[in-house]
Amino acid sequence: MSRAGTISRRIALLGAASVAGGLVFGFYYTEPFRVNRRLTNGIKKGEHMLTPYVRIDQSGVTLITPRADLGQGAYSVQAALLAEELDIAWNDIKVDPGAPSSVYANTTVVREGVPLSVIGHFNSVAEIIGQGAGKILGLQVTGGSSTVADACDKLRVAGATAREVLLRAAEKQTGVARAKLATRDGTVILPDGRALSYGSLAETAATIEVPSGIVPKDPKDWRYLGKPMQRIDMMAKCTGTATFGIDIRLPGMVYATVCTNPRLGGALRSYDDSKALKARGVLKIVPVKGGVGVIADNTWRAFEAARQIECDWGDAPYPASSAAMFDAVRASFVPKCRLIIGRNDGDVDAAFAAGKPIKSEYCVPYLAHAPLEPMNAVVQLRDGRLDIWTGTQIPAFLVKTAREMTGLPEDDIHVHAQLCGGSFGRRLEDDYVRQSIELAMAYQGPPIKMTWTREEDMTHDLPRPLAVARMSGTVKNRQVEAYDLAIAAPSVNASQFSRLNLPFPGPDAAIVAGAWDQPFAIPNYRVRGYRVPELVPVSSWRSVGASGNAFMHECFLDELIHAAGADPLEERLRLCANNPVYAPSYKVLKAVGEMSNWGSNPGANRARGLAFTLSFGVPVAEVVEVEKVGDAIAIRRVFVAAEVGTVLDRDNLTNQVEGAVIWALGHAMNAELTYDDGKAMQKNYHQYEGMRFYQAPQIEVRPLENTGLEHIRGIGEPAVPPAAPALANAIFAATNNRAYELPLIRHPKISFV
């Protein structure tokens, strides 16, 4: 089938329907599309919505980019997908995150939570389930590296459809047949060479019925996609003029902060605010759930007053120390905690009976999100209208939250999504917005800017969960013969969904993500997950379950390969060979071997480590090269190969991978969130240290495009999981010291320079 034919078929099912006629769930429409009142609420005179993603007026076209920009370039890639089909000049692009709406539901992100393997024929089943569930639940969510995969068809069709409307508007306005018209850089070109700007066609275009079944360009005709593109926010960010949530300034604004129980979920028994009430600039002190809020005439005075409030905090509803919580995790390797999701190839027990298995236990700690921009929001409740300005990954959920708290109808609740100064999953939560709404309800009229201190941000994070893995394996004839992996961890999804008042039926695939569906044909291969009862409330962290599971899975696989006397790359290649479904993973491993010149001598006092992880549908292989410097380790080079289907912006993809590697290595080296007396002990960056500039390695990235546009994927998260095990495996190769827990500095013989 031709490329155009493939595009047409897929988009007819998944793209055109969602933009121009409804969403296909199997063969059924679940929600008829219309530009509803929420999308046009607040629209200015003379503006018209051609589709939910394209707004036009006399001055030109604005592209609606409903996925949050967290620094990953989401606005730019969404704009490129639309602009490519709409035929707008890159330097004329205007973007707006738009109003929250179920029209913008992320129908891809659910797929990763479906307990079906992303390899093999069940992948299509998972996609269908995700398409329907995402729309029905109204999941306007940015996460799971799903922005590109979810937006690719939808936004291309939206742009192509809007372009067709404008061409028909030009036909109606000029009398020139549609077939004789063309577009270029935001204009319709007439046969005589005259150009009509899109803006001049706005009024007529608003009268044209939106067509369906429009097929976007063949990729060979792309002008922007697939080529290096400067981000649309590059100049603003480089000059410090970009407006993030924390930068919002409004007339008459007052300022606030909160202090809540550092034992997450614990009560506030009582408080004494007599000193704080006398502090300079304090306007009001307001009780909020689990703590107290201070409203003042500037942020610093709010911070200072909050420090003067004496609070009697209640106990934590979980074990008080990290040690006690790890005990609870280890106690969860019991049948009642067992997930129904897992893997069981061959006969592991028989293999163990025939030979003495190698046994190990690995563990990973809680990790904080710690984005550079702390949690903040500006909220104004006045005359029955609520406005919220904040960086968020869940704008539609904020509307729901606000409606439940205030009783206002949705049409009177307005969420203004802002650029986010980092997130790593933290802005998938609404706790900071809830607090801001509480303050606004108690102090109506002026806009209130609520900002957390860094200490509040760190100690009230909803972290990546801790986990323990127990594994056993055997080797035979220089090959891995059996591999048994059991992972125990709290459920991220159950914890997170409960705070959003959403049901979470079934097992949590995140507990075994990055482990249970790896493309290795080990003859006897078993992976089991165990759900730990609720401890500290936990949340999604960059690459979610795979972030820790990859360390445990790949380090033990390295142990087995070493015990077998085999080469780490060659044995992984062997385990991926002879199965067409595993071909993308095989090619990724081959590529990283070529990039790193695997098998050659890396030089004096140098060694390499390899790890591979399939997560979010993206196979990624990484090689880390380290050098022994005295008794310490220096990370010198990292090589990354990843299969993403189609590269839309090579520069941005490379930046995302480089950032993921630095993020993952820094956490693997130094970072953990520990608890004592129910409280997080790390309160600021000096206690939660990432990688320093001087420690940063050279990073080489090679994206592969073997699976094509049909299987396009995101890259913001999948490059995270293999980094930690590749580093740990490199350290073992260099020093013969095997690390069984993170961070690596916990090992008495491992340090970094």
PDB file of N, CA, C and O in Angstrom, residues 276-332:
ATOM      1  N   ALA A 276       2.413  36.000  63.713  1.00  0.00           N
ATOM      2  CA  ALA A 276       2.298  36.223  62.272  1.00  0.00           C
ATOM      3  C   ALA A 276       1.310  37.341  61.957  1.00  0.00           C
ATOM      4  O   ALA A 276       1.523  38.131  61.022  1.00  0.00           O
ATOM      5  N   LEU A 277       0.246  37.430  62.721  1.00  0.00           N
ATOM      6  CA  LEU A 277      -0.760  38.470  62.472  1.00  0.00           C
ATOM      7  C   LEU A 277      -0.188  39.873  62.664  1.00  0.00           C
ATOM      8  O   LEU A 277      -0.679  40.844  62.071  1.00  0.00           O
ATOM      9  N   LYS A 278       0.857  39.986  63.480  1.00  0.00           N
ATOM     10  CA  LYS A 278       1.466  41.286  63.736  1.00  0.00           C
ATOM     11  C   LYS A 278       2.588  41.612  62.752  1.00  0.00           C
ATOM     12  O   LYS A 278       3.134  42.712  62.762  1.00  0.00           O
ATOM     13  N   ALA A 279       2.932  40.633  61.894  1.00  0.00           N
ATOM     14  CA  ALA A 279       4.047  40.831  60.969  1.00  0.00           C
ATOM     15  C   ALA A 279       3.684  41.855  59.905  1.00  0.00           C
ATOM     16  O   ALA A 279       2.517  41.998  59.509  1.00  0.00           O
ATOM     17  N   ARG A 280       4.684  42.555  59.439  1.00  0.00           N
ATOM     18  CA  ARG A 280       4.490  43.610  58.452  1.00  0.00           C
ATOM     19  C   ARG A 280       3.915  43.035  57.156  1.00  0.00           C
ATOM     20  O   ARG A 280       4.374  42.036  56.630  1.00  0.00           O
ATOM     21  N   GLY A 281       2.878  43.688  56.624  1.00  0.00           N
ATOM     22  CA  GLY A 281       2.319  43.344  55.326  1.00  0.00           C
ATOM     23  C   GLY A 281       1.281  42.250  55.329  1.00  0.00           C
ATOM     24  O   GLY A 281       0.694  41.957  54.280  1.00  0.00           O
ATOM     25  N   VAL A 282       1.032  41.619  56.476  1.00  0.00           N
ATOM     26  CA  VAL A 282       0.072  40.511  56.505  1.00  0.00           C
ATOM     27  C   VAL A 282      -1.354  41.052  56.392  1.00  0.00           C
ATOM     28  O   VAL A 282      -1.754  41.966  57.109  1.00  0.00           O
ATOM     29  N   LEU A 283      -2.120  40.475  55.483  1.00  0.00           N
ATOM     30  CA  LEU A 283      -3.502  40.896  55.260  1.00  0.00           C
ATOM     31  C   LEU A 283      -4.504  39.949  55.911  1.00  0.00           C
ATOM     32  O   LEU A 283      -5.525  40.387  56.441  1.00  0.00           O
ATOM     33  N   LYS A 284      -4.217  38.651  55.852  1.00  0.00           N
ATOM     34  CA  LYS A 284      -5.158  37.689  56.432  1.00  0.00           C
ATOM     35  C   LYS A 284      -4.456  36.339  56.562  1.00  0.00           C
ATOM     36  O   LYS A 284      -3.600  35.992  55.748  1.00  0.00           O
ATOM     37  N   ILE A 285      -4.833  35.597  57.595  1.00  0.00           N
ATOM     38  CA  ILE A 285      -4.369  34.225  57.766  1.00  0.00           C
ATOM     39  C   ILE A 285      -5.580  33.311  57.659  1.00  0.00           C
ATOM     40  O   ILE A 285      -6.605  33.535  58.318  1.00  0.00           O
ATOM     41  N   VAL A 286      -5.454  32.302  56.792  1.00  0.00           N
ATOM     42  CA  VAL A 286      -6.606  31.494  56.394  1.00  0.00           C
ATOM     43  C   VAL A 286      -6.310  30.015  56.632  1.00  0.00           C
ATOM     44  O   VAL A 286      -5.275  29.512  56.169  1.00  0.00           O
ATOM     45  N   PRO A 287      -7.165  29.283  57.315  1.00  0.00           N
ATOM     46  CA  PRO A 287      -6.982  27.831  57.402  1.00  0.00           C
ATOM     47  C   PRO A 287      -7.167  27.195  56.018  1.00  0.00           C
ATOM     48  O   PRO A 287      -8.061  27.578  55.253  1.00  0.00           O
ATOM     49  N   VAL A 288      -6.294  26.257  55.689  1.00  0.00           N
ATOM     50  CA  VAL A 288      -6.446  25.454  54.482  1.00  0.00           C
ATOM     51  C   VAL A 288      -6.346  23.996  54.904  1.00  0.00           C
ATOM     52  O   VAL A 288      -5.946  23.689  56.030  1.00  0.00           O
ATOM     53  N   LYS A 289      -6.685  23.101  54.028  1.00  0.00           N
ATOM     54  CA  LYS A 289      -6.676  21.689  54.381  1.00  0.00           C
ATOM     55  C   LYS A 289      -5.282  21.265  54.831  1.00  0.00           C
ATOM     56  O   LYS A 289      -4.308  21.406  54.102  1.00  0.00           O
ATOM     57  N   GLY A 290      -5.196  20.783  56.063  1.00  0.00           N
ATOM     58  CA  GLY A 290      -3.934  20.290  56.584  1.00  0.00           C
ATOM     59  C   GLY A 290      -2.948  21.349  56.999  1.00  0.00           C
ATOM     60  O   GLY A 290      -1.796  21.045  57.318  1.00  0.00           O
ATOM     61  N   GLY A 291      -3.368  22.650  57.015  1.00  0.00           N
ATOM     62  CA  GLY A 291      -2.407  23.680  57.372  1.00  0.00           C
ATOM     63  C   GLY A 291      -3.009  25.073  57.375  1.00  0.00           C
ATOM     64  O   GLY A 291      -4.210  25.254  57.598  1.00  0.00           O
ATOM     65  N   VAL A 292      -2.160  26.063  57.092  1.00  0.00           N
ATOM     66  CA  VAL A 292      -2.537  27.464  57.194  1.00  0.00           C
ATOM     67  C   VAL A 292      -1.985  28.213  55.986  1.00  0.00           C
ATOM     68  O   VAL A 292      -0.875  27.945  55.524  1.00  0.00           O
ATOM     69  N   GLY A 293      -2.766  29.189  55.484  1.00  0.00           N
ATOM     70  CA  GLY A 293      -2.304  30.058  54.420  1.00  0.00           C
ATOM     71  C   GLY A 293      -2.150  31.481  54.918  1.00  0.00           C
ATOM     72  O   GLY A 293      -2.916  31.940  55.772  1.00  0.00           O
ATOM     73  N   VAL A 294      -1.157  32.183  54.379  1.00  0.00           N
ATOM     74  CA  VAL A 294      -0.902  33.572  54.748  1.00  0.00           C
ATOM     75  C   VAL A 294      -1.038  34.437  53.505  1.00  0.00           C
ATOM     76  O   VAL A 294      -0.399  34.170  52.483  1.00  0.00           O
ATOM     77  N   ILE A 295      -1.869  35.481  53.591  1.00  0.00           N
ATOM     78  CA  ILE A 295      -2.037  36.440  52.505  1.00  0.00           C
ATOM     79  C   ILE A 295      -1.396  37.751  52.940  1.00  0.00           C
ATOM     80  O   ILE A 295      -1.662  38.252  54.034  1.00  0.00           O
ATOM     81  N   ALA A 296      -0.513  38.291  52.072  1.00  0.00           N
ATOM     82  CA  ALA A 296       0.250  39.491  52.434  1.00  0.00           C
ATOM     83  C   ALA A 296       0.406  40.392  51.212  1.00  0.00           C
ATOM     84  O   ALA A 296      -0.097  40.090  50.122  1.00  0.00           O
ATOM     85  N   ASP A 297       1.152  41.481  51.410  1.00  0.00           N
ATOM     86  CA  ASP A 297       1.307  42.427  50.307  1.00  0.00           C
ATOM     87  C   ASP A 297       2.519  42.135  49.440  1.00  0.00           C
ATOM     88  O   ASP A 297       2.757  42.825  48.455  1.00  0.00           O
ATOM     89  N   ASN A 298       3.340  41.145  49.792  1.00  0.00           N
ATOM     90  CA  ASN A 298       4.316  40.609  48.851  1.00  0.00           C
ATOM     91  C   ASN A 298       4.695  39.195  49.288  1.00  0.00           C
ATOM     92  O   ASN A 298       4.393  38.760  50.412  1.00  0.00           O
ATOM     93  N   THR A 299       5.346  38.475  48.396  1.00  0.00           N
ATOM     94  CA  THR A 299       5.618  37.060  48.650  1.00  0.00           C
ATOM     95  C   THR A 299       6.573  36.863  49.818  1.00  0.00           C
ATOM     96  O   THR A 299       6.378  35.979  50.658  1.00  0.00           O
ATOM     97  N   TRP A 300       7.626  37.680  49.895  1.00  0.00           N
ATOM     98  CA  TRP A 300       8.597  37.508  50.973  1.00  0.00           C
ATOM     99  C   TRP A 300       7.954  37.680  52.341  1.00  0.00           C
ATOM    100  O   TRP A 300       8.227  36.902  53.266  1.00  0.00           O
ATOM    101  N   ARG A 301       7.094  38.681  52.474  1.00  0.00           N
ATOM    102  CA  ARG A 301       6.433  38.892  53.764  1.00  0.00           C
ATOM    103  C   ARG A 301       5.485  37.746  54.101  1.00  0.00           C
ATOM    104  O   ARG A 301       5.325  37.385  55.271  1.00  0.00           O
ATOM    105  N   ALA A 302       4.867  37.159  53.077  1.00  0.00           N
ATOM    106  CA  ALA A 302       4.033  35.979  53.323  1.00  0.00           C
ATOM    107  C   ALA A 302       4.898  34.820  53.821  1.00  0.00           C
ATOM    108  O   ALA A 302       4.531  34.113  54.777  1.00  0.00           O
ATOM    109  N   PHE A 303       6.067  34.632  53.204  1.00  0.00           N
ATOM    110  CA  PHE A 303       6.980  33.576  53.640  1.00  0.00           C
ATOM    111  C   PHE A 303       7.404  33.787  55.097  1.00  0.00           C
ATOM    112  O   PHE A 303       7.395  32.852  55.910  1.00  0.00           O
ATOM    113  N   GLU A 304       7.801  35.014  55.414  1.00  0.00           N
ATOM    114  CA  GLU A 304       8.295  35.297  56.756  1.00  0.00           C
ATOM    115  C   GLU A 304       7.203  35.110  57.803  1.00  0.00           C
ATOM    116  O   GLU A 304       7.441  34.573  58.894  1.00  0.00           O
ATOM    117  N   ALA A 305       6.005  35.537  57.490  1.00  0.00           N
ATOM    118  CA  ALA A 305       4.899  35.374  58.439  1.00  0.00           C
ATOM    119  C   ALA A 305       4.574  33.903  58.654  1.00  0.00           C
ATOM    120  O   ALA A 305       4.296  33.463  59.784  1.00  0.00           O
ATOM    121  N   ALA A 306       4.624  33.129  57.568  1.00  0.00           N
ATOM    122  CA  ALA A 306       4.318  31.700  57.685  1.00  0.00           C
ATOM    123  C   ALA A 306       5.297  31.008  58.632  1.00  0.00           C
ATOM    124  O   ALA A 306       4.915  30.088  59.368  1.00  0.00           O
ATOM    125  N   ARG A 307       6.557  31.458  58.636  1.00  0.00           N
ATOM    126  CA  ARG A 307       7.552  30.858  59.522  1.00  0.00           C
ATOM    127  C   ARG A 307       7.267  31.159  60.990  1.00  0.00           C
ATOM    128  O   ARG A 307       7.769  30.464  61.877  1.00  0.00           O
ATOM    129  N   GLN A 308       6.479  32.180  61.256  1.00  0.00           N
ATOM    130  CA  GLN A 308       6.189  32.559  62.634  1.00  0.00           C
ATOM    131  C   GLN A 308       4.941  31.878  63.197  1.00  0.00           C
ATOM    132  O   GLN A 308       4.612  32.063  64.362  1.00  0.00           O
ATOM    133  N   ILE A 309       4.255  31.111  62.371  1.00  0.00           N
ATOM    134  CA  ILE A 309       3.070  30.398  62.851  1.00  0.00           C
ATOM    135  C   ILE A 309       3.512  29.105  63.542  1.00  0.00           C
ATOM    136  O   ILE A 309       4.258  28.305  62.971  1.00  0.00           O
ATOM    137  N   GLU A 310       3.073  28.906  64.750  1.00  0.00           N
ATOM    138  CA  GLU A 310       3.412  27.707  65.509  1.00  0.00           C
ATOM    139  C   GLU A 310       2.293  26.687  65.338  1.00  0.00           C
ATOM    140  O   GLU A 310       1.143  26.946  65.703  1.00  0.00           O
ATOM    141  N   CYS A 311       2.650  25.541  64.753  1.00  0.00           N
ATOM    142  CA  CYS A 311       1.643  24.529  64.423  1.00  0.00           C
ATOM    143  C   CYS A 311       1.897  23.238  65.201  1.00  0.00           C
ATOM    144  O   CYS A 311       3.051  22.827  65.400  1.00  0.00           O
ATOM    145  N   ASP A 312       0.840  22.631  65.626  1.00  0.00           N
ATOM    146  CA  ASP A 312       0.894  21.314  66.256  1.00  0.00           C
ATOM    147  C   ASP A 312       0.400  20.319  65.211  1.00  0.00           C
ATOM    148  O   ASP A 312      -0.797  20.223  64.940  1.00  0.00           O
ATOM    149  N   TRP A 313       1.356  19.604  64.604  1.00  0.00           N
ATOM    150  CA  TRP A 313       1.017  18.717  63.496  1.00  0.00           C
ATOM    151  C   TRP A 313       0.638  17.329  63.990  1.00  0.00           C
ATOM    152  O   TRP A 313       1.262  16.802  64.918  1.00  0.00           O
ATOM    153  N   GLY A 314      -0.336  16.723  63.329  1.00  0.00           N
ATOM    154  CA  GLY A 314      -0.722  15.356  63.633  1.00  0.00           C
ATOM    155  C   GLY A 314       0.260  14.347  63.068  1.00  0.00           C
ATOM    156  O   GLY A 314       1.175  14.684  62.305  1.00  0.00           O
ATOM    157  N   ASP A 315       0.077  13.095  63.439  1.00  0.00           N
ATOM    158  CA  ASP A 315       0.989  12.027  63.026  1.00  0.00           C
ATOM    159  C   ASP A 315       0.799  11.676  61.550  1.00  0.00           C
ATOM    160  O   ASP A 315      -0.250  11.934  60.946  1.00  0.00           O
ATOM    161  N   ALA A 316       1.812  11.040  61.001  1.00  0.00           N
ATOM    162  CA  ALA A 316       1.750  10.569  59.619  1.00  0.00           C
ATOM    163  C   ALA A 316       0.883   9.318  59.533  1.00  0.00           C
ATOM    164  O   ALA A 316       0.947   8.458  60.421  1.00  0.00           O
ATOM    165  N   PRO A 317       0.084   9.200  58.463  1.00  0.00           N
ATOM    166  CA  PRO A 317      -0.737   7.992  58.291  1.00  0.00           C
ATOM    167  C   PRO A 317       0.041   6.868  57.595  1.00  0.00           C
ATOM    168  O   PRO A 317      -0.538   6.075  56.851  1.00  0.00           O
ATOM    169  N   TYR A 318       1.340   6.796  57.807  1.00  0.00           N
ATOM    170  CA  TYR A 318       2.195   5.773  57.198  1.00  0.00           C
ATOM    171  C   TYR A 318       3.385   5.556  58.131  1.00  0.00           C
ATOM    172  O   TYR A 318       3.612   6.344  59.066  1.00  0.00           O
ATOM    173  N   PRO A 319       4.170   4.509  57.927  1.00  0.00           N
ATOM    174  CA  PRO A 319       5.342   4.292  58.782  1.00  0.00           C
ATOM    175  C   PRO A 319       6.246   5.514  58.800  1.00  0.00           C
ATOM    176  O   PRO A 319       6.413   6.199  57.787  1.00  0.00           O
ATOM    177  N   ALA A 320       6.849   5.792  59.928  1.00  0.00           N
ATOM    178  CA  ALA A 320       7.511   7.073  60.137  1.00  0.00           C
ATOM    179  C   ALA A 320       8.869   7.201  59.468  1.00  0.00           C
ATOM    180  O   ALA A 320       9.321   8.310  59.202  1.00  0.00           O
ATOM    181  N   SER A 321       9.541   6.103  59.164  1.00  0.00           N
ATOM    182  CA  SER A 321      10.901   6.187  58.642  1.00  0.00           C
ATOM    183  C   SER A 321      11.031   5.440  57.319  1.00  0.00           C
ATOM    184  O   SER A 321      10.232   4.545  57.001  1.00  0.00           O
ATOM    185  N   SER A 322      12.070   5.788  56.576  1.00  0.00           N
ATOM    186  CA  SER A 322      12.342   5.086  55.319  1.00  0.00           C
ATOM    187  C   SER A 322      12.603   3.608  55.578  1.00  0.00           C
ATOM    188  O   SER A 322      12.150   2.741  54.816  1.00  0.00           O
ATOM    189  N   ALA A 323      13.328   3.314  56.642  1.00  0.00           N
ATOM    190  CA  ALA A 323      13.622   1.914  56.964  1.00  0.00           C
ATOM    191  C   ALA A 323      12.343   1.129  57.202  1.00  0.00           C
ATOM    192  O   ALA A 323      12.184   0.003  56.709  1.00  0.00           O
ATOM    193  N   ALA A 324      11.405   1.735  57.928  1.00  0.00           N
ATOM    194  CA  ALA A 324      10.137   1.050  58.201  1.00  0.00           C
ATOM    195  C   ALA A 324       9.324   0.881  56.922  1.00  0.00           C
ATOM    196  O   ALA A 324       8.627  -0.131  56.745  1.00  0.00           O
ATOM    197  N   MET A 325       9.429   1.862  56.026  1.00  0.00           N
ATOM    198  CA  MET A 325       8.690   1.740  54.768  1.00  0.00           C
ATOM    199  C   MET A 325       9.288   0.659  53.874  1.00  0.00           C
ATOM    200  O   MET A 325       8.559  -0.091  53.216  1.00  0.00           O
ATOM    201  N   PHE A 326      10.613   0.538  53.848  1.00  0.00           N
ATOM    202  CA  PHE A 326      11.225  -0.556  53.093  1.00  0.00           C
ATOM    203  C   PHE A 326      10.836  -1.906  53.700  1.00  0.00           C
ATOM    204  O   PHE A 326      10.653  -2.896  52.975  1.00  0.00           O
ATOM    205  N   ASP A 327      10.698  -1.969  55.022  1.00  0.00           N
ATOM    206  CA  ASP A 327      10.221  -3.204  55.654  1.00  0.00           C
ATOM    207  C   ASP A 327       8.819  -3.551  55.157  1.00  0.00           C
ATOM    208  O   ASP A 327       8.507  -4.724  54.892  1.00  0.00           O
ATOM    209  N   ALA A 328       7.971  -2.528  55.012  1.00  0.00           N
ATOM    210  CA  ALA A 328       6.615  -2.762  54.521  1.00  0.00           C
ATOM    211  C   ALA A 328       6.630  -3.259  53.078  1.00  0.00           C
ATOM    212  O   ALA A 328       5.806  -4.099  52.683  1.00  0.00           O
ATOM    213  N   VAL A 329       7.553  -2.739  52.288  1.00  0.00           N
ATOM    214  CA  VAL A 329       7.669  -3.198  50.902  1.00  0.00           C
ATOM    215  C   VAL A 329       8.097  -4.660  50.868  1.00  0.00           C
ATOM    216  O   VAL A 329       7.501  -5.487  50.156  1.00  0.00           O
ATOM    217  N   ARG A 330       9.109  -4.998  51.658  1.00  0.00           N
ATOM    218  CA  ARG A 330       9.595  -6.385  51.659  1.00  0.00           C
ATOM    219  C   ARG A 330       8.551  -7.353  52.200  1.00  0.00           C
ATOM    220  O   ARG A 330       8.529  -8.529  51.827  1.00  0.00           O
ATOM    221  N   ALA A 331       7.667  -6.851  53.036  1.00  0.00           N
ATOM    222  CA  ALA A 331       6.602  -7.709  53.582  1.00  0.00           C
ATOM    223  C   ALA A 331       5.473  -7.930  52.579  1.00  0.00           C
ATOM    224  O   ALA A 331       4.543  -8.704  52.854  1.00  0.00           O
ATOM    225  N   SER A 332       5.550  -7.280  51.427  1.00  0.00           N
ATOM    226  CA  SER A 332       4.469  -7.361  50.446  1.00  0.00           C
ATOM    227  C   SER A 332       4.682  -8.432  49.386  1.00  0.00           C
ATOM    228  O   SER A 332       3.863  -8.575  48.475  1.00  0.00           O
TER     229      SER A 332
END
